[in-house]
Amino acid sequence: MRTQKTRTQMKTRAQRRLRWASLAAAAAVTLGAGLVAAPPTHAADDPVEVVVDGDDVRADNVNGLTYKGLGVLSCNSTSNLLMDYKAEHPERYWQLIRVLFGGENPLVNHVKVEMGSDTNTSTGADPATMRTRDELADASRSPGFQLAADAKTVNPKLKVSILRWEMPQWVQLEWNKGTGTDEMYRWYKETILDVYEKYGYMINYVNPDKNETRSPDISFVKWYKNAVVNDTDFASERYGIPAGEREAAAKAYHRIKIVASDENNTLNMGPAMLSDADLFGIVDAAGYHYTTEDRREGAADSSTYLPYTKLATGDSTYGQDKEVWYSEGTASFGYTDYRVNNTEGPNGASTGIGGVQSALDVANRLVKSYANSKRTHYIFQPAIGSFYEGAQYSHKELVSARDPWSGYLHYDAALYVMQQFTEFAKTGWENDTNTAGIWRTVPEASYSGVSGTENLDGSNGAPSYMTLADPEKKDFSTVVVNDSDQPKTYRIKSENLRLGSDPTMEVWETRAADAGQRYDANFKQLVDEIRPDADGAYTYTVKPRSITSLTTLHKSADATKQRLPKSGERAVLDSDESGRRVDTHDTYLYADDFAYDEEGKVKVGRTFQPYLASRGNQPRYMVDQTGAWEVGGDGVLYQYMDQSMKDTAAWNKSTPNTTVGDFRWENYKASVDVSFPDPDGGVAALGVRQQKGMAISDAAYNLRIGPDGAWTFYEYGTARAQGKVAAADGYRLAVEAKGAKVTAFVDGKAVATYDDPTPQTEGRVKLGSGFQRTGFDNLKVERVDGYTPYASAQLDNMDSAVTYEGMWSRKASLGDAMDWYRSTSTSTTAGASFTVPFRGTGVDVIGGNDGSAVLDVYVDGVLVARNAKTAATDKRLTAYALRGLPDGKHRVRFVLMSGTLVLDALNTFSASHEEDGGVDTAPIRRALAEVAAPEQGAYTAASWDVFAHAVAAAKSAVAGQDGLDTVGVEQLASRLRTAYDQLARKEGAAQ
């Protein structure tokens, strides 16, 4: 029998639903692809009227409207290098854990792990926890589970979820037959229980379905939930759970919730849940990807009209609210501190921290995905980019962690933007008794009219705001995003709230620096305190290209003011022969014998474990693109994915390969021992100068050999030489790259030499194999006498140190992942120039170019190269190189004389350590002899000045010049000959 209180609550809910439906109908004027019109009564210059009514704060809605905040997705090798940060720079790693997951107002409340299958499903491969049916699950192979364990040390309430994209072959074979439910369940269960046994926590949510499906597998979702609830087997020795812990494990396991179905481009799960009472009861959270929109089909009361809104608000025949997640989305693209220098605003102005794919774009995604589809949780893919650049989808993260040897971490300004949501509310999941005090989102006081459905453009100046409120109605915060070039005034009126005796509202703001300010001067700053007027309304004008949190909380004295950690130096990987210690004076750049005898124990959660055990036997610094790369008990690195495991689905199909090293390495010799323990034979590969791509053929130069001794040397995927040596169980392979000359060795003997007319000059090392078990040991990366081993630094084209004159288009929005930080600067205007300051001996101009650009090059104000040609290059490669300068401070100015120049980045070079035997300057001496001594009076002053400078530079080099290497010698000789050939005779001068 219903009580009077129950009837009153139902009446109140019905009134709220009616009011919400009216508001939704008023706002649902669709202009195209997700653009929703602002209320027609609102003129562009009028204040945006926002009413925060305590009667709209739904304390009884504990799932759909509770604000869970943000999550991080770990998958596809995106977290691989984090384990190296933890081992080598634990203070930096644990600081990262505190920044992202710790504090009174955690930025991130959820770690989502996409279970791997040793195949490439995006940027790389995550290891399979069970490679065969009989193998015991090993969750320690996947860094996501350990990341969650570490995060729980600072936030015990953190949620953890899992899903799959593809599956190991032993599951795949049965699944393809339509009989693989038991195998799928076994893989999930044994992984979950291994996580529980190793790390002490139970997974909170499971999506049984395939990631980014377009046809949710509803029958399996139901089957899986039933299997979880009714499972009584927790005593098997395979699970490793002590008898005294089995009851607790079973209880926690039975509480696992279901999230479905991580769709992309389709919105089918919401309508299915509203049409199927059993499914509705089973699914706890509905999540989908890469759109802010709900479905809007059919009549208002149909299951296809605003289904996710209905799930979140409880406005359905079931009368119960459900969680709705933006279960995979991007962070801002590139580095915010670079992209603020773009020219994408009106009349070539900067868009600051805004613009498409910027930090403010992501903020608008949070607002619009809530306003239009009631999603109260946003999961970044990834929040932490801890994989090498050059893989698919690089540079779209909040934190970049790619150089574990140096401890370099880049905390992007987008973190401040995200904190504008999380630090002015209590976020997370409500508890069973509804007493955790998680703040509710307020639909009636939230709205977004910015354009787009995924990449959002706020330049139209439409309102964009979200309101969060204390369920006890004592405080609220309204977060406003203004990604336009005009100020926007908001008038926020509070009603039926208990704000106490001090209704002062604090105004916190994040925007780009003004002229003359330091970069982060305006990030998350308290900029004002305002009081309500006689009508109870707060009025504030939000600045252009900013995010502002207007809150009744008093936060001025707490940790909200704390700054993000500094990045530190991004030093090049240059170690001693152990591979562990920095040593810039020996002959090694890196080495790994895969024994790790010197490594100490590593903190995992609240325990300490041996180095290899802590990381599931994964090797140091390696990012897998395809395959199962793991150190065996004999201290040898093996690729284990063989013929019995290879027939699994993959988004990016390739033979097994893994990447190691520094993108700035240039001239070096890489070598490794290879062996073939698999009776099926196979192939082993070693590649050098890998800059981008995810296959062994993406190493610019690679050598491959089989146990029969047949070898082939490749430039990328094109065979340049082949031959055969005596068959053997193993070989030592080596590839030496110095300048344009590349030599391949087998067992110490040179078997092929290739002079590349258009060389790729820099990049990492790759190892590769076929789908057979293959061994690798004693990896060495060594300097080459007479050559500078690496670029000492890189400047992005958007770096503030690089200055521009003339007409340039400096773009960051919708940039290519193969451009550094997804930005480029382009000019087609003769006379346009850019200037780069640096200390060293040379600089490379990097970018994807068509070879049409012709440059004049000035060093410290002196023209040293006239009408210099550029190369036609792919992205990330060198279009023009300037080497052989005296070691020291320089300012180099590049002037575009004709054609089109695309500038992506600049690599600078410093003097190397002393080379054994010095550098042979014979090419310069020959060039000096060839040009002889022409008469100055016969030539124009302009052409003679260039020639005279080239002669002086050549003679200085012959006399002895610090930092001069073989490439510098070649360039000085070449510049001298070119300057001689360009000497222009005066009119009337004798021939």
Tab-separated table of C-alpha atoms in Angstrom, residues 444-707:
chain	number	residue	atom	x	y	z
A	444	GLU	CA	16.784	22.961	-15.825
A	445	ALA	CA	19.897	25.075	-15.165
A	446	SER	CA	22.144	23.550	-17.837
A	447	TYR	CA	22.261	24.262	-21.569
A	448	SER	CA	24.537	24.215	-24.616
A	449	GLY	CA	24.014	25.841	-27.985
A	450	VAL	CA	27.530	25.458	-29.399
A	451	SER	CA	27.747	23.805	-32.802
A	452	GLY	CA	28.837	20.270	-33.622
A	453	THR	CA	28.346	16.834	-32.114
A	454	GLU	CA	31.914	15.723	-31.371
A	455	ASN	CA	34.438	18.393	-32.351
A	456	LEU	CA	32.576	21.385	-30.940
A	457	ASP	CA	32.802	24.972	-32.130
A	458	GLY	CA	31.754	27.591	-29.602
A	459	SER	CA	32.601	30.583	-31.778
A	460	ASN	CA	28.879	31.211	-32.387
A	461	GLY	CA	28.710	32.724	-28.908
A	462	ALA	CA	25.754	30.586	-27.857
A	463	PRO	CA	25.285	29.898	-24.130
A	464	SER	CA	27.054	26.850	-22.711
A	465	TYR	CA	26.696	26.107	-19.017
A	466	MET	CA	26.159	23.290	-16.531
A	467	THR	CA	24.894	23.563	-12.973
A	468	LEU	CA	25.831	21.194	-10.152
A	469	ALA	CA	24.208	21.381	-6.736
A	470	ASP	CA	24.569	19.965	-3.255
A	471	PRO	CA	21.697	17.483	-2.683
A	472	GLU	CA	20.983	19.270	0.602
A	473	LYS	CA	20.537	22.489	-1.428
A	474	LYS	CA	23.134	24.428	0.558
A	475	ASP	CA	25.479	25.226	-2.336
A	476	PHE	CA	25.695	25.153	-6.111
A	477	SER	CA	28.186	25.813	-8.903
A	478	THR	CA	27.458	26.886	-12.455
A	479	VAL	CA	30.271	26.182	-14.919
A	480	VAL	CA	30.208	28.459	-17.967
A	481	VAL	CA	32.223	27.902	-21.146
A	482	ASN	CA	32.711	30.825	-23.532
A	483	ASP	CA	34.713	29.665	-26.545
A	484	SER	CA	33.888	32.768	-28.565
A	485	ASP	CA	35.653	36.061	-29.159
A	486	GLN	CA	32.987	38.109	-27.402
A	487	PRO	CA	32.219	38.488	-23.680
A	488	LYS	CA	29.043	36.805	-22.439
A	489	THR	CA	26.985	38.030	-19.496
A	490	TYR	CA	25.156	35.557	-17.253
A	491	ARG	CA	22.460	36.363	-14.709
A	492	ILE	CA	22.077	33.455	-12.301
A	493	LYS	CA	19.128	33.540	-9.949
A	494	SER	CA	18.831	31.159	-7.019
A	495	GLU	CA	15.481	30.018	-5.676
A	496	ASN	CA	14.483	27.618	-2.918
A	497	LEU	CA	18.079	27.071	-1.831
A	498	ARG	CA	19.564	27.299	1.652
A	499	LEU	CA	22.706	29.303	0.970
A	500	GLY	CA	23.199	30.423	4.546
A	501	SER	CA	24.065	33.821	5.945
A	502	ASP	CA	26.856	34.478	3.428
A	503	PRO	CA	25.554	34.073	-0.134
A	504	THR	CA	28.773	35.414	-1.677
A	505	MET	CA	29.634	33.714	-4.964
A	506	GLU	CA	33.267	33.131	-5.890
A	507	VAL	CA	34.270	33.416	-9.539
A	508	TRP	CA	37.077	31.107	-10.701
A	509	GLU	CA	38.428	31.442	-14.206
A	510	THR	CA	40.823	29.736	-16.632
A	511	ARG	CA	41.952	31.439	-19.840
A	512	ALA	CA	45.115	32.125	-21.795
A	513	ALA	CA	47.692	34.635	-20.625
A	514	ASP	CA	47.440	38.279	-21.580
A	515	ALA	CA	50.341	39.975	-23.334
A	516	GLY	CA	53.370	40.130	-21.086
A	517	GLN	CA	52.062	37.583	-18.588
A	518	ARG	CA	53.578	34.212	-17.797
A	519	TYR	CA	51.957	31.288	-19.600
A	520	ASP	CA	49.791	30.055	-16.692
A	521	ALA	CA	48.972	33.428	-15.122
A	522	ASN	CA	45.234	33.041	-15.715
A	523	PHE	CA	44.796	29.329	-15.100
A	524	LYS	CA	42.242	28.519	-12.394
A	525	GLN	CA	42.367	31.867	-10.651
A	526	LEU	CA	39.912	33.444	-8.218
A	527	VAL	CA	39.039	36.601	-10.161
A	528	ASP	CA	36.039	38.013	-8.328
A	529	GLU	CA	33.558	37.666	-5.483
A	530	ILE	CA	30.006	38.762	-6.170
A	531	ARG	CA	26.811	39.044	-4.170
A	532	PRO	CA	23.219	38.668	-5.323
A	533	ASP	CA	21.114	41.709	-6.132
A	534	ALA	CA	17.738	42.468	-4.578
A	535	ASP	CA	16.117	39.808	-6.781
A	536	GLY	CA	18.572	37.151	-5.595
A	537	ALA	CA	20.440	37.148	-8.929
A	538	TYR	CA	24.182	37.072	-9.512
A	539	THR	CA	25.400	38.867	-12.629
A	540	TYR	CA	28.805	38.276	-14.167
A	541	THR	CA	30.342	38.840	-17.588
A	542	VAL	CA	32.414	35.854	-18.730
A	543	LYS	CA	35.497	36.760	-20.731
A	544	PRO	CA	36.103	35.483	-24.281
A	545	ARG	CA	37.878	32.119	-24.697
A	546	SER	CA	37.534	31.161	-21.071
A	547	ILE	CA	35.856	28.793	-18.655
A	548	THR	CA	34.393	30.207	-15.450
A	549	SER	CA	33.018	28.474	-12.376
A	550	LEU	CA	30.567	30.571	-10.380
A	551	THR	CA	30.211	28.866	-7.013
A	552	THR	CA	28.682	29.552	-3.621
A	553	LEU	CA	31.411	27.397	-2.095
A	554	HIS	CA	34.150	29.279	-0.305
A	555	LYS	CA	37.298	27.822	-1.883
A	556	SER	CA	39.724	30.739	-1.749
A	557	ALA	CA	41.701	29.357	1.185
A	558	ASP	CA	42.022	25.687	0.169
A	559	ALA	CA	44.140	23.657	-2.221
A	560	THR	CA	42.186	24.879	-5.247
A	561	LYS	CA	44.964	27.400	-5.817
A	562	GLN	CA	47.637	24.732	-6.193
A	563	ARG	CA	49.578	24.729	-9.454
A	564	LEU	CA	50.291	21.683	-11.569
A	565	PRO	CA	53.844	20.265	-11.393
A	566	LYS	CA	56.477	21.584	-13.773
A	567	SER	CA	57.337	19.384	-16.724
A	568	GLY	CA	61.075	19.086	-16.193
A	569	GLU	CA	63.686	18.576	-18.896
A	570	ARG	CA	62.934	16.296	-21.815
A	571	ALA	CA	66.418	14.832	-22.028
A	572	VAL	CA	67.445	12.417	-24.793
A	573	LEU	CA	67.866	8.741	-23.924
A	574	ASP	CA	71.647	8.350	-23.591
A	575	SER	CA	72.573	5.670	-21.071
A	576	ASP	CA	75.573	3.572	-20.136
A	577	GLU	CA	75.924	-0.073	-21.141
A	578	SER	CA	73.472	-1.134	-18.423
A	579	GLY	CA	70.715	0.941	-20.007
A	580	ARG	CA	69.822	2.205	-16.550
A	581	ARG	CA	72.127	5.142	-15.801
A	582	VAL	CA	72.631	8.359	-17.757
A	583	ASP	CA	76.063	8.576	-19.386
A	584	THR	CA	76.575	11.016	-22.233
A	585	HIS	CA	80.307	10.357	-22.577
A	586	ASP	CA	80.551	6.635	-23.308
A	587	THR	CA	79.887	4.905	-26.628
A	588	TYR	CA	76.386	3.711	-25.735
A	589	LEU	CA	73.045	5.379	-26.324
A	590	TYR	CA	71.140	2.445	-24.820
A	591	ALA	CA	71.512	-1.256	-24.031
A	592	ASP	CA	69.311	-3.992	-22.582
A	593	ASP	CA	70.328	-7.546	-21.723
A	594	PHE	CA	66.801	-8.198	-20.341
A	595	ALA	CA	68.167	-9.575	-17.071
A	596	TYR	CA	67.421	-6.485	-14.931
A	597	ASP	CA	69.694	-7.725	-12.161
A	598	GLU	CA	70.273	-4.197	-10.861
A	599	GLU	CA	66.624	-3.309	-10.514
A	600	GLY	CA	65.161	-3.041	-7.030
A	601	LYS	CA	61.635	-3.738	-5.903
A	602	VAL	CA	58.774	-1.598	-7.155
A	603	LYS	CA	55.826	-0.270	-5.173
A	604	VAL	CA	52.534	-1.691	-6.446
A	605	GLY	CA	49.483	-0.377	-4.644
A	606	ARG	CA	50.515	-0.733	-1.007
A	607	THR	CA	53.017	-3.593	-1.505
A	608	PHE	CA	56.485	-3.996	-3.033
A	609	GLN	CA	57.259	-6.514	-5.765
A	610	PRO	CA	60.345	-7.619	-7.755
A	611	TYR	CA	60.923	-5.567	-10.884
A	612	LEU	CA	59.856	-8.072	-13.551
A	613	ALA	CA	57.040	-9.572	-11.477
A	614	SER	CA	55.616	-6.103	-10.873
A	615	ARG	CA	55.191	-5.537	-14.602
A	616	GLY	CA	54.157	-8.971	-15.816
A	617	ASN	CA	57.646	-9.601	-17.239
A	618	GLN	CA	57.284	-6.767	-19.733
A	619	PRO	CA	60.647	-5.353	-20.960
A	620	ARG	CA	61.857	-1.856	-20.181
A	621	TYR	CA	60.936	1.075	-22.469
A	622	MET	CA	59.243	-1.069	-25.101
A	623	VAL	CA	55.884	-0.177	-26.621
A	624	ASP	CA	54.295	-3.125	-28.396
A	625	GLN	CA	52.519	-2.542	-31.690
A	626	THR	CA	51.569	-6.183	-32.277
A	627	GLY	CA	52.546	-9.399	-30.533
A	628	ALA	CA	53.235	-10.849	-27.097
A	629	TRP	CA	56.610	-9.446	-26.022
A	630	GLU	CA	57.749	-10.760	-22.657
A	631	VAL	CA	60.993	-11.597	-20.849
A	632	GLY	CA	61.396	-15.321	-20.203
A	633	GLY	CA	62.877	-16.981	-17.168
A	634	ASP	CA	66.219	-17.279	-18.994
A	635	GLY	CA	66.569	-13.503	-19.297
A	636	VAL	CA	65.771	-13.454	-23.017
A	637	LEU	CA	63.060	-11.318	-24.594
A	638	TYR	CA	60.600	-13.491	-26.484
A	639	GLN	CA	57.802	-12.709	-28.856
A	640	TYR	CA	55.346	-15.471	-27.886
A	641	MET	CA	52.449	-14.978	-30.304
A	642	ASP	CA	52.726	-18.064	-32.516
A	643	GLN	CA	50.598	-19.851	-35.095
A	644	SER	CA	48.205	-21.075	-32.399
A	645	MET	CA	47.474	-17.505	-31.247
A	646	LYS	CA	47.660	-15.373	-34.388
A	647	ASP	CA	44.171	-15.672	-35.880
A	648	THR	CA	42.564	-12.968	-33.791
A	649	ALA	CA	40.865	-9.873	-35.084
A	650	ALA	CA	42.816	-6.610	-35.087
A	651	TRP	CA	42.015	-3.112	-36.217
A	652	ASN	CA	45.555	-2.551	-37.483
A	653	LYS	CA	46.805	-5.894	-38.739
A	654	SER	CA	50.564	-6.403	-38.758
A	655	THR	CA	53.216	-8.945	-37.920
A	656	PRO	CA	54.583	-8.674	-34.362
A	657	ASN	CA	56.809	-5.692	-33.662
A	658	THR	CA	57.785	-3.474	-30.759
A	659	THR	CA	59.448	-0.070	-30.507
A	660	VAL	CA	62.123	1.283	-28.166
A	661	GLY	CA	64.166	4.441	-27.834
A	662	ASP	CA	64.185	8.136	-28.563
A	663	PHE	CA	62.724	9.846	-31.621
A	664	ARG	CA	65.745	12.207	-31.619
A	665	TRP	CA	68.327	9.455	-32.189
A	666	GLU	CA	70.007	10.013	-35.544
A	667	ASN	CA	73.372	8.407	-36.264
A	668	TYR	CA	73.858	5.101	-34.481
A	669	LYS	CA	74.404	1.378	-34.808
A	670	ALA	CA	71.757	-0.945	-33.366
A	671	SER	CA	72.480	-4.638	-32.819
A	672	VAL	CA	70.704	-7.588	-31.238
A	673	ASP	CA	71.036	-11.375	-30.893
A	674	VAL	CA	68.122	-13.284	-32.430
A	675	SER	CA	67.118	-16.936	-32.056
A	676	PHE	CA	64.392	-19.232	-33.362
A	677	PRO	CA	63.148	-21.677	-30.698
A	678	ASP	CA	59.855	-22.266	-32.515
A	679	PRO	CA	59.873	-25.507	-34.600
A	680	ASP	CA	57.914	-23.581	-37.238
A	681	GLY	CA	60.945	-21.354	-37.800
A	682	GLY	CA	59.983	-17.757	-38.384
A	683	VAL	CA	61.742	-14.480	-39.047
A	684	ALA	CA	63.518	-11.916	-36.879
A	685	ALA	CA	63.834	-8.235	-37.758
A	686	LEU	CA	65.808	-5.220	-36.581
A	687	GLY	CA	64.951	-1.709	-37.743
A	688	VAL	CA	66.345	1.769	-37.181
A	689	ARG	CA	65.150	5.361	-37.542
A	690	GLN	CA	61.476	4.712	-36.859
A	691	GLN	CA	59.571	7.971	-36.563
A	692	LYS	CA	55.934	7.015	-37.118
A	693	GLY	CA	53.749	4.048	-37.979
A	694	MET	CA	53.075	0.727	-36.273
A	695	ALA	CA	54.703	-2.014	-38.412
A	696	ILE	CA	58.271	-3.251	-38.752
A	697	SER	CA	58.253	-1.713	-42.234
A	698	ASP	CA	57.777	1.693	-40.597
A	699	ALA	CA	61.395	1.579	-39.459
A	700	ALA	CA	63.101	3.474	-42.271
A	701	TYR	CA	65.786	0.780	-42.611
A	702	ASN	CA	65.254	-2.786	-41.442
A	703	LEU	CA	66.991	-6.132	-41.782
A	704	ARG	CA	65.088	-9.427	-41.627
A	705	ILE	CA	66.449	-12.977	-41.430
A	706	GLY	CA	65.150	-16.514	-40.989
A	707	PRO	CA	66.751	-19.650	-39.507
